[in-house]
Amino acid sequence: MSEWLKKKSTQQAASKSFVYLLLIGGSILFLIPFIWMLSTSFKTLEDVWVLPPQWIPKPFIWKNYFKALTVLPFFKYTINTVIITVSCIIGTLLSASLVAYGFARMRFPGKGPLFFILIATMMIPGQVTLIPTFILFKYLGWIDTFLPLIVPTFFGGSAFAVFMLRQFFLTIPVELDEAAILDGCTPFEIYWRIILPLSKPALGSLAIFVFMGTWNDFLGPLIYINSMDKRTIALGLQAFMGQYAGEWNLMMAAAVIFLLPCLIIFFVAQKLFVQGIVVSGVKG
Amino acid sequence: MKLTRTEKREALTGYLCISPWILGLIIFTAGPIIASIIISFTNWDLVTSASWIGLANYQKLLGKDPIFWKSLQVTLYYTVLNVPLALIFSIAIAVLMNQNVRGIFLFRTLYYLPAIVPAVATAILWRWIFHHEFGILNILIGFLGIPPQKWLVDPHLVIPAFVIMSIWGVGGGMLIYLAGLQGIPSQLYEAAEIDGATSWKKFTSVTLPMLSPVILYNLIMGIIGSFQAGFTTSYIMTSGGPNNASMFYVLYLFINAFEYFKMGLACAQAWVLFIIILVITIIVFKKSENWVYYEGVGKGR
């Protein structure tokens, strides 16, 4: 028996080290592109063309980042992108939560079929509505403004956003609503004072999804924005690549700057998600 | 069926709440869908007035547009390569991430990281990685004795290159599988162990069947995603080249619409894509009855 246990424990130790070997090997493969990007971004242009490549640049050129930031109106692009992103987050959170509240709490004729339509719209590929929507905005005279990128989010955000919030609202006990009604609250007050404050984790994660989607969007700005000074970072970065073709050190620096907010939000959001789970767990 | 006063009030409030979405549905979904069908039967460049040409756009696409067929072929090739590989890698990594070892949270973050890199940044980064002379990929495969390849310049390698890039970002799919794996009751594994099952046997007889609904979900999402894939990356990395070898379906649609201003043709392309995706999704769903196991439903119908 002890012989058998011994054999089993050595087997387990062997399999554990095999797991570590795979985990570490795999993470090196997944991280190499990041390391390569960082390494290139600190090199002189001459060092970019050295074989075999040096992983730790010598000399270490911080100036690439300043150059990437100043050579383009990066500051202006960032402001543009932030305006669009913040507006889309506000639009989605406000309108999707109101629509979701209607679907989760109110009874009205036709609710079932309407909700089915909402789900069905998720299956239509974006390419189908792309061109007529473009034409609509063209006729409204909204081309080369931020409006085509922002305004649609105020009409329910997206089907996904409504669906996600509705699922969350359904987990909030109806007794809270009923108590509030007894206290003389109107449905809108219940939405604003009870449902929204209790849904902070869900609203938080939705805000992160919207942030990622808007910050990274390339097709939207490409179609709707023409002027240089109205470009978003994604669009500016693509133009930057045309201008500085071959200057991979500057391009990597620019890509790192563009990527950084996503990384920061990802790490902050991980905490937020865990907090959301903890808070709802304690409350539930 | 008559509503009481309070019921009427509630219904009215309900309609008021969902009214932004109803308006959005009409303006940004239903309206454009109808418009798109109509435009697809016209010849419209946005400047001169549109003329009705019936099915001519569809006939042109399916009949004598070689780039259309090329784009379809490119997209199919990408899908056939990408979907199974992404499936295998994301399940394998999810199984690895489900191991009970120290520091696993750090590894989960590391493997997920590429999934949050914006497409534009991914495109720029990988253009440099694939550089035929100084790119890191050629240097790495050089250690394995493989000669340097002209990834983005070689018509035979450009799609495999896009697939490699896509595999780097499998973190999103991996997370869904991980959630699925964590939902598998441990009693099943214990029972299999008592029966003397090996690790591989446990994987094929417990893990895969229990995971099959999640696999179906990811498979369908993967197919839909792959058919619509490649716009941002191919636009930035290759502009559809070399010799249209990376002319993804959606890139050609974009070029027709916003470079040649052939709005009718582009709308027709969008509808053909929709029908292709619909048909393939239905086929996958129908075939899935043979291999997807739903607990509580029981085998056999």
Coordinates of C-alpha atoms in Angstrom, one line a residue, chain A residues 8 16 19-20 22-34 36-37 40 48-53 55 95 98-103 105-111 114-115 117-119 121 123-139 142 151-152 154-156 159 162 187-188 212 215-219 222-223 233-235 237-238 241 245 248 251-252 255 258-259 262-263 266-267 270, chain B residues 1 3 7 10-25 27-33 35-37 39 44 46 89 93 96-97 99-105 107-114 116-121 123-129 131 133-137 139-140 167-171 193 227-228 231-232 235-237 250 253-254 257-258 261-263 266-267 270-271 273-274 277:
Chain A
K8 CA 1.4 7.8 -7.0
K16 CA 3.1 18.7 -11.9
V19 CA 2.4 21.1 -16.2
Y20 CA 4.8 23.8 -15.2
L22 CA 4.1 23.5 -20.5
L23 CA 2.8 26.6 -18.7
I24 CA 6.1 28.4 -18.8
G25 CA 7.0 27.4 -22.3
G26 CA 3.6 28.5 -23.5
S27 CA 3.7 31.8 -21.7
I28 CA 7.1 32.6 -23.2
L29 CA 5.6 32.0 -26.7
F30 CA 2.7 34.3 -25.9
L31 CA 4.9 37.0 -24.3
I32 CA 7.6 37.1 -27.0
P33 CA 5.5 39.5 -29.3
F34 CA 5.1 41.9 -26.3
W36 CA 9.8 42.2 -29.0
M37 CA 7.5 45.2 -29.3
T40 CA 12.2 47.5 -30.6
V48 CA 16.6 47.8 -35.4
W49 CA 18.5 46.4 -38.4
V50 CA 21.0 44.3 -36.4
L51 CA 21.2 40.6 -36.7
P52 CA 20.9 38.6 -34.4
P53 CA 18.6 41.1 -32.6
W55 CA 16.7 41.8 -26.7
S95 CA -30.1 54.0 -22.5
L98 CA -33.4 52.1 -19.1
V99 CA -34.5 49.6 -21.8
A100 CA -33.3 46.7 -19.7
Y101 CA -35.3 48.0 -16.8
G102 CA -38.4 48.1 -19.0
F103 CA -37.8 44.5 -20.1
R105 CA -39.6 45.0 -14.5
M106 CA -42.6 46.2 -16.5
R107 CA -45.5 44.2 -17.9
F108 CA -46.8 45.3 -21.3
P109 CA -48.5 43.7 -24.3
G110 CA -45.9 42.5 -26.9
K111 CA -43.0 42.2 -24.5
L114 CA -40.1 42.5 -28.8
F115 CA -37.5 40.8 -26.6
I117 CA -36.6 40.7 -31.9
L118 CA -33.9 42.2 -29.6
I119 CA -32.1 38.9 -29.4
T121 CA -30.9 41.5 -34.1
M123 CA -27.4 37.7 -35.4
I124 CA -27.4 40.2 -38.3
P125 CA -23.9 40.9 -39.5
G126 CA -22.8 44.5 -39.3
Q127 CA -22.0 44.6 -43.0
V128 CA -25.7 44.4 -43.9
T129 CA -26.6 47.7 -42.2
L130 CA -23.2 49.4 -42.7
I131 CA -23.9 51.1 -46.1
P132 CA -27.5 52.3 -45.5
T133 CA -26.4 53.7 -42.1
F134 CA -23.5 55.5 -43.8
I135 CA -25.9 56.9 -46.4
L136 CA -28.3 58.0 -43.6
F137 CA -25.5 60.0 -41.8
K138 CA -24.4 61.4 -45.1
Y139 CA -27.8 62.8 -45.7
W142 CA -22.9 64.2 -40.1
V151 CA -25.4 59.0 -31.3
P152 CA -26.4 55.4 -32.1
F154 CA -28.0 56.5 -27.0
F155 CA -30.7 54.3 -28.7
G156 CA -30.3 51.3 -26.4
A159 CA -28.6 44.3 -28.1
V162 CA -29.5 45.4 -23.0
P187 CA -41.0 53.7 -11.5
F188 CA -38.4 56.1 -12.6
M212 CA -12.5 48.4 -25.4
W215 CA -11.1 52.7 -28.2
N216 CA -10.1 50.0 -30.6
D217 CA -12.7 50.8 -33.3
F218 CA -11.1 51.3 -36.7
L219 CA -13.8 50.9 -39.3
L222 CA -12.2 55.3 -41.1
I223 CA -15.6 55.7 -42.8
I233 CA -5.7 57.3 -32.2
A234 CA -6.5 54.1 -34.1
L235 CA -6.8 56.1 -37.3
L237 CA -1.7 55.2 -35.9
Q238 CA -2.5 53.8 -39.3
M241 CA 2.6 53.9 -40.2
A245 CA 7.3 53.1 -43.0
W248 CA 9.8 50.2 -36.6
M251 CA 5.9 52.6 -34.7
M252 CA 6.4 50.1 -31.8
A255 CA 1.6 51.0 -30.6
F258 CA -2.0 53.1 -27.8
L259 CA -2.1 49.8 -26.0
C262 CA -6.3 49.0 -22.5
L263 CA -3.7 47.2 -20.3
F266 CA -7.7 45.4 -17.9
F267 CA -5.7 45.2 -14.7
Q270 CA -9.8 42.5 -12.8
Chain B
M1 CA -58.5 41.4 -22.6
L3 CA -56.3 46.3 -18.9
E7 CA -52.0 47.9 -15.7
E10 CA -47.5 50.1 -16.1
A11 CA -47.6 49.2 -19.8
L12 CA -47.2 52.8 -20.7
T13 CA -44.2 53.1 -18.5
G14 CA -42.8 49.9 -20.0
Y15 CA -43.1 51.3 -23.5
L16 CA -41.6 54.6 -22.4
C17 CA -38.6 52.7 -21.0
I18 CA -37.9 50.6 -24.1
S19 CA -38.7 53.5 -26.5
P20 CA -35.0 54.4 -27.1
W21 CA -34.4 50.9 -28.3
I22 CA -37.6 50.8 -30.4
L23 CA -36.5 54.1 -32.1
G24 CA -32.9 52.7 -32.6
L25 CA -34.4 49.4 -34.0
I27 CA -33.6 53.9 -37.5
F28 CA -30.4 51.8 -37.2
T29 CA -31.5 48.2 -37.8
A30 CA -34.9 47.7 -39.5
G31 CA -34.7 50.7 -41.8
P32 CA -31.1 50.0 -43.0
I33 CA -32.0 46.3 -43.5
A35 CA -32.8 49.9 -47.5
S36 CA -29.9 47.5 -48.0
I37 CA -32.2 45.0 -49.8
I39 CA -30.0 49.3 -52.7
W44 CA -25.8 53.6 -57.1
L46 CA -24.1 58.2 -54.2
F89 CA -5.4 25.6 -28.9
I93 CA -4.8 26.0 -22.9
L96 CA -3.8 23.7 -18.7
M97 CA -5.3 26.8 -17.0
Q99 CA -4.7 22.7 -13.3
N100 CA -4.5 23.2 -9.6
V101 CA -1.0 24.6 -9.4
R102 CA 0.5 27.6 -7.6
G103 CA 0.6 30.9 -9.6
I104 CA -2.1 29.8 -12.0
F105 CA -3.8 33.2 -11.8
F107 CA -0.6 32.4 -16.0
R108 CA -4.3 33.0 -16.8
T109 CA -3.6 36.7 -17.0
L110 CA -0.5 36.2 -19.3
Y111 CA -2.3 33.9 -21.7
Y112 CA -5.3 36.3 -21.9
L113 CA -3.2 39.4 -22.4
P114 CA -3.0 39.2 -26.2
I116 CA -7.0 42.7 -25.2
V117 CA -4.6 44.2 -27.7
P118 CA -6.4 46.5 -30.1
A119 CA -6.6 45.2 -33.7
V120 CA -4.7 48.2 -35.1
A121 CA -1.8 47.6 -32.6
A123 CA -1.6 44.6 -37.1
I124 CA 1.3 46.9 -36.7
L125 CA 3.1 44.6 -34.3
W126 CA 2.7 41.5 -36.4
R127 CA 3.7 43.3 -39.5
W128 CA 7.1 43.7 -37.8
I129 CA 7.1 40.2 -36.4
H131 CA 9.2 41.0 -41.5
E133 CA 14.5 39.7 -42.9
F134 CA 14.5 41.2 -39.4
G135 CA 11.2 39.8 -38.0
I136 CA 11.4 37.8 -34.8
L137 CA 9.4 34.9 -36.2
I139 CA 14.7 34.3 -36.3
L140 CA 12.9 31.9 -34.0
I167 CA -4.0 32.0 -32.6
W168 CA -2.0 34.5 -30.5
G169 CA -5.3 36.0 -29.4
V170 CA -7.2 32.8 -28.4
G171 CA -7.5 34.0 -24.8
E193 CA -10.6 7.1 -11.7
F227 CA -16.2 34.8 -42.2
Q228 CA -16.4 38.5 -41.0
F231 CA -10.8 43.8 -42.2
T232 CA -8.6 45.9 -39.9
Y235 CA -6.3 46.6 -44.5
I236 CA -3.3 47.7 -42.4
M237 CA -0.9 44.8 -43.1
V250 CA -15.2 42.1 -45.8
L253 CA -16.9 44.7 -49.6
F254 CA -15.3 47.8 -48.0
A257 CA -18.4 50.5 -51.1
F258 CA -15.9 53.2 -50.0
F261 CA -18.6 53.8 -54.4
K262 CA -20.5 50.8 -55.8
M263 CA -23.1 50.9 -53.1
A266 CA -21.5 46.1 -51.8
C267 CA -25.0 45.7 -50.4
A270 CA -23.4 41.8 -47.6
W271 CA -26.5 39.8 -48.3
L273 CA -22.3 36.9 -46.8
F274 CA -25.4 36.8 -44.6
I277 CA -23.2 32.4 -42.7

